[in-house]
C-alpha positions as CSV (number, residue, x, y, z in Angstrom):
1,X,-39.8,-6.2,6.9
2,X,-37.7,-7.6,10.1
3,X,-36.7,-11.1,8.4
4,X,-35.4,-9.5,5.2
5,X,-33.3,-7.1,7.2
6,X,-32.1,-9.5,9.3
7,X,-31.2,-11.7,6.3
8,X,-29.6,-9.2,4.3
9,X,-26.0,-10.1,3.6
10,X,-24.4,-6.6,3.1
11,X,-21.0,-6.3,1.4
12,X,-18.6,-4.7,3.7
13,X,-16.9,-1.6,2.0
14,X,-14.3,1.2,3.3
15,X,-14.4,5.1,2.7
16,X,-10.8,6.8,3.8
17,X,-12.3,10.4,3.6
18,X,-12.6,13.2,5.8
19,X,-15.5,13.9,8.0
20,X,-17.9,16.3,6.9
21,X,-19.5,18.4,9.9
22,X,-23.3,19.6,8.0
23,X,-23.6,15.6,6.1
24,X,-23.7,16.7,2.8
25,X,-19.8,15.0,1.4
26,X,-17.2,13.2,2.7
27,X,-17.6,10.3,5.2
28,X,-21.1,11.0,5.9
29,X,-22.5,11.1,1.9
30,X,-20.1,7.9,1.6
31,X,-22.0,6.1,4.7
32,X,-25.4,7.1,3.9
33,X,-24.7,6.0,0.1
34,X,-23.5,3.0,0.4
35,X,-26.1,1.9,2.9
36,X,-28.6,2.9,0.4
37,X,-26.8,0.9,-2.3
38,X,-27.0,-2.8,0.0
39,X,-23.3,-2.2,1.6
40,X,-21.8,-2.2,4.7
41,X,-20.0,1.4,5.3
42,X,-16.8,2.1,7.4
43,X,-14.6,4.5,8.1
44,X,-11.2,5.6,8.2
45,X,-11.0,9.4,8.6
46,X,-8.3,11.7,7.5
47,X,-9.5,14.6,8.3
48,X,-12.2,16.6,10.1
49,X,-13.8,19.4,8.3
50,X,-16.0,22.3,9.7
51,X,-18.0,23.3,6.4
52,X,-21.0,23.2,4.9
53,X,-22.6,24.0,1.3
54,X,-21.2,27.7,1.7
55,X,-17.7,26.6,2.5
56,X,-14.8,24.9,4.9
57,X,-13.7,27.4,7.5
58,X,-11.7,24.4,9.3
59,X,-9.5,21.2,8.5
60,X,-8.0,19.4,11.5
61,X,-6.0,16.3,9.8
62,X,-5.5,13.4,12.1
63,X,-1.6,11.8,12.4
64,X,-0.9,9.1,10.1
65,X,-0.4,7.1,13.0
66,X,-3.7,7.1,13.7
67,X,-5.4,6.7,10.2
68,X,-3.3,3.6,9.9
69,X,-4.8,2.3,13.6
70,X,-8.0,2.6,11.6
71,X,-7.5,1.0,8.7
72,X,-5.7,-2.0,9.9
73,X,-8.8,-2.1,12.2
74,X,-10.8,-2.6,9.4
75,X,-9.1,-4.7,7.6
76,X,-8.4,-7.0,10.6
77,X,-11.7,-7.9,11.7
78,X,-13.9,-7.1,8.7
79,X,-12.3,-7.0,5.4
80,X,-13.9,-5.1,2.5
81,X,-14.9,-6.0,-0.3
82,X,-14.1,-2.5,-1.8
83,X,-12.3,0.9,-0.9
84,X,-13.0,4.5,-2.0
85,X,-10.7,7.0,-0.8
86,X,-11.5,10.7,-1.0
87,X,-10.4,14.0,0.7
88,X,-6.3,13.5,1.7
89,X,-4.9,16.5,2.2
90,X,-1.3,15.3,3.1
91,X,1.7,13.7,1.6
92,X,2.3,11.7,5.0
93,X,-1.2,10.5,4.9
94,X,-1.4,9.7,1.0
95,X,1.7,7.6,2.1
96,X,0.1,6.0,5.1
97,X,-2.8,5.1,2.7
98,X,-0.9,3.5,0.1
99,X,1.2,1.3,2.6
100,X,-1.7,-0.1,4.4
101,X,-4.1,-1.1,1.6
102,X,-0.6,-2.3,-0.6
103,X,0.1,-4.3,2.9
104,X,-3.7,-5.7,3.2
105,X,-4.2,-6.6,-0.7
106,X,-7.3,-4.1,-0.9
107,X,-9.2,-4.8,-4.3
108,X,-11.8,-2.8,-6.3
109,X,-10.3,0.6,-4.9
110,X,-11.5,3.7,-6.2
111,X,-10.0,7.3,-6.0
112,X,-12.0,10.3,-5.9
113,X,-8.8,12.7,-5.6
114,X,-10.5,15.2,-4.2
115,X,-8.8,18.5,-4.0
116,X,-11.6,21.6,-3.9
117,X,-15.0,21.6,-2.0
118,X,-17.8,22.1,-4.5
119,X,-17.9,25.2,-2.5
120,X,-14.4,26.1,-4.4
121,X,-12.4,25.9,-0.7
122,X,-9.4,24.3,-1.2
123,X,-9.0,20.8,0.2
124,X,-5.8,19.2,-0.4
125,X,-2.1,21.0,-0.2
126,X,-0.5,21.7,-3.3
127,X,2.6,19.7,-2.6
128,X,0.9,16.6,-2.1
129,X,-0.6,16.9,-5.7
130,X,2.1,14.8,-6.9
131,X,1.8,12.6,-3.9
132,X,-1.3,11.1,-4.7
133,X,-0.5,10.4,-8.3
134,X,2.8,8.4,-7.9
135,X,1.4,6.3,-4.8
136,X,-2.5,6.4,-5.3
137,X,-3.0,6.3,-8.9
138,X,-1.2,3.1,-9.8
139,X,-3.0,1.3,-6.7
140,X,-6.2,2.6,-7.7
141,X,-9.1,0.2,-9.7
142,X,-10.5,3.4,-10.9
143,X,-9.9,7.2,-10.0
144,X,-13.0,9.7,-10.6
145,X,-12.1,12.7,-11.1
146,X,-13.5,16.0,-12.6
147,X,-12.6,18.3,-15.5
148,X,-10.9,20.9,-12.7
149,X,-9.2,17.9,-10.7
150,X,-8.2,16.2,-14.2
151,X,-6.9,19.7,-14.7
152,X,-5.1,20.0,-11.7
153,X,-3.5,16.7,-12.4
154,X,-2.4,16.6,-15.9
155,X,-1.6,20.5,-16.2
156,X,-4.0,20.9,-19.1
157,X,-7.4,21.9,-20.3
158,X,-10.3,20.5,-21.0
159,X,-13.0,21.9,-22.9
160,X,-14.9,19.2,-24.3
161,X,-16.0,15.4,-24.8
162,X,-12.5,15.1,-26.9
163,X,-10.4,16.6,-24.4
164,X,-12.0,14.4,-21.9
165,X,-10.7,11.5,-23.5
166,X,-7.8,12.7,-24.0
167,X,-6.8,13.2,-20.4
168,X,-8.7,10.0,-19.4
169,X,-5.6,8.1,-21.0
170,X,-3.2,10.8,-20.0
171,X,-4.4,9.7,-16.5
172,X,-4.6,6.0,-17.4
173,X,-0.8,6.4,-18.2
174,X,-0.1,7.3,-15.1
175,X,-0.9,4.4,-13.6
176,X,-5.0,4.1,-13.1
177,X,-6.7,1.2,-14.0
178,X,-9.3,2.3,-15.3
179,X,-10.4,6.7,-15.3
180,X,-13.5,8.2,-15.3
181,X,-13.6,12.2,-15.9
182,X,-16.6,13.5,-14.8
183,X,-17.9,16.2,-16.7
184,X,-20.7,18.5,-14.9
185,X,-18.1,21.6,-15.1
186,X,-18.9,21.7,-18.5
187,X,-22.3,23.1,-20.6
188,X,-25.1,21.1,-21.5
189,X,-26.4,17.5,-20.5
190,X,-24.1,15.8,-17.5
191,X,-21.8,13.8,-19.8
192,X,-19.0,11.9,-17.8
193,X,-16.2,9.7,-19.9
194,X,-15.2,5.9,-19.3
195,X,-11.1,4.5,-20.3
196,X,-11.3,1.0,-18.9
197,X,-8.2,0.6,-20.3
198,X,-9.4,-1.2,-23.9
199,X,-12.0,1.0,-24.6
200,X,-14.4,4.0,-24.0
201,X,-17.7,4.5,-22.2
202,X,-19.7,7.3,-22.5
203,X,-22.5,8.4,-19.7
204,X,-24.8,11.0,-20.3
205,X,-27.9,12.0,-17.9
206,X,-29.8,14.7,-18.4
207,X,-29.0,17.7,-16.4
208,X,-30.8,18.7,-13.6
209,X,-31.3,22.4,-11.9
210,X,-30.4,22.4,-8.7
211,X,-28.8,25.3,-6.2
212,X,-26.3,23.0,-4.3
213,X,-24.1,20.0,-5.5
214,X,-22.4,19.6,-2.8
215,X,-21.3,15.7,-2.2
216,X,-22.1,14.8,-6.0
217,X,-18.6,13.4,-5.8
218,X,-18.5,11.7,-2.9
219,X,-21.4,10.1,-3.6
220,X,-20.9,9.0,-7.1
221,X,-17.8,7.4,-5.8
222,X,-19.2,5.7,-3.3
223,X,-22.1,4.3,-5.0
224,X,-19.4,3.2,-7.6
225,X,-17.3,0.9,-5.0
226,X,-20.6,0.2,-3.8
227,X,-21.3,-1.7,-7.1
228,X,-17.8,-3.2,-7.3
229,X,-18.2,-4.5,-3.8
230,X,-21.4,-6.5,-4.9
231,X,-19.4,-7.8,-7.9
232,X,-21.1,-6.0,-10.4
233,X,-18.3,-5.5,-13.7
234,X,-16.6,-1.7,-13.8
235,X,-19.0,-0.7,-16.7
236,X,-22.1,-1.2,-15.0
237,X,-21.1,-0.1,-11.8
238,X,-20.7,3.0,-13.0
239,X,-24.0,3.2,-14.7
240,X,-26.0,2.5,-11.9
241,X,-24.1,4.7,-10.1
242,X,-24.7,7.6,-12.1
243,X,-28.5,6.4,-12.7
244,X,-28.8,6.4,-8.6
245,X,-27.2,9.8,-8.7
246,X,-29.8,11.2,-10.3
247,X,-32.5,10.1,-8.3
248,X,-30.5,11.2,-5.1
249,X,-29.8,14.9,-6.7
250,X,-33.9,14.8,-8.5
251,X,-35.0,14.3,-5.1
252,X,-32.2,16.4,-2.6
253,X,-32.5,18.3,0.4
254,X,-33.3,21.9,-0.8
């Protein structure tokens, strides 16, 4: 009712994505999910997209001028309790990025490093690959990525749960403090692998049919520093992530 909404205290959280024009990833999935996990959502946009579930046919970066104007507005007047960064297609702005949360002390951030559209356009520039894991990576409470960005990442391949573990410390090397490789590219039920940096984790929810998964990531990522925010431990955050993933995909848009 009124009262409780007025009474809820919502923890303040910050997606740097790009903007997603039909609502289905980026900024938008980030907003909507957070609000439906109790958080506050704000913005800092790197980028913004013409696409939709078929495809990007447009990327308009903004300077990294201006995405630092908009995070220091953030952090200046409301300071989150939690960042999750996704699409960056630039060196400069992966730069920008790592400056301004290293200058405000951001905590609990998570890295979805995303780098193709579930649509398989290509979303971040292959010279800023290395970018993002010498200045994101070690900043980063947790990065998210999937088998084709883990990939991507650690020149390899991954076929199974083995492998998956194998680059989650690979990637934990690097610098991450914690890596979850998320494994719907692969057959069977949707198994995704925790390295918290002590030990391993292992998530697996039952697959479900469905034509288009477009913003799985986002939204998995944001539901994660969602949890964090609220001060829930990494292990559990990620489980009720992935259980509130579920019940977003069982009962999608068609």
């Amino acid at each position: 009712d009124e009262k409780k909404l007025t009474n809820r205290s919502l923890a303040p959280v910050l997606s740097i994505a790009g903007s997603d024009s039909s609502g289905g990833a980026g900024i938008q999935a980030d907003l909507k999910t957070m609000l439906a996990n109790d958080c506050y959502g704000m913005s800092a946009i790197t980028a913004l997209t013409a696409q939709n579930t078929m495809g990007v046919t447009g990327i308009m970066d903004v300077t990294p001028e201006f995405l630092r104007k908009q995070i220091d507005a953030v952090f200046l007047d409301i300071p989150p309790k939690a960042v999750k960064i996704g699409m960056v297609s630039d060196k400069a702005l992966i730069n920008t990025i790592a400056e301004a949360l290293e200058d405000w002390h951001a905590e609990n951030i998570v890295v979805d490093p995303v780098m193709v559209a579930t649509s398989g356009s290509r979303l971040l520039k292959e010279d800023a690959i290395s970018c993002l894991t010498e200045m994101l990576l070690p900043l980063a409470t947790l990065i998210t990525p999937n088998i084709p960005e883990a990939e991507t990442l650690l020149s390899c391949h991954i076929e199974n749960v083995t492998d998956m573990k194998a680059a989650a410390l690979s990637l934990f090397a690097h610098g991450a403090g914690a890596v979850l490789i998320k494994g719907g590219h692969l057959t069977g039920d949707a198994t995704d692998v925790l390295f918290d940096g002590k030990e391993f984790s292992i998530f697996t929810h039952e697959r479900l049919d469905r034509k288009s998964t477009h913003g799985t990531g986002c939204t998995l990522s944001s539901a994660i520093a969602s949890n964090l925010a609220k001060g829930y431990d990494l292990d559990t955050s990620v489980e009720m992530a992935k259980t509130y993933l579920s019940g977003a995909l069982a009962s999608m848009l068609d």
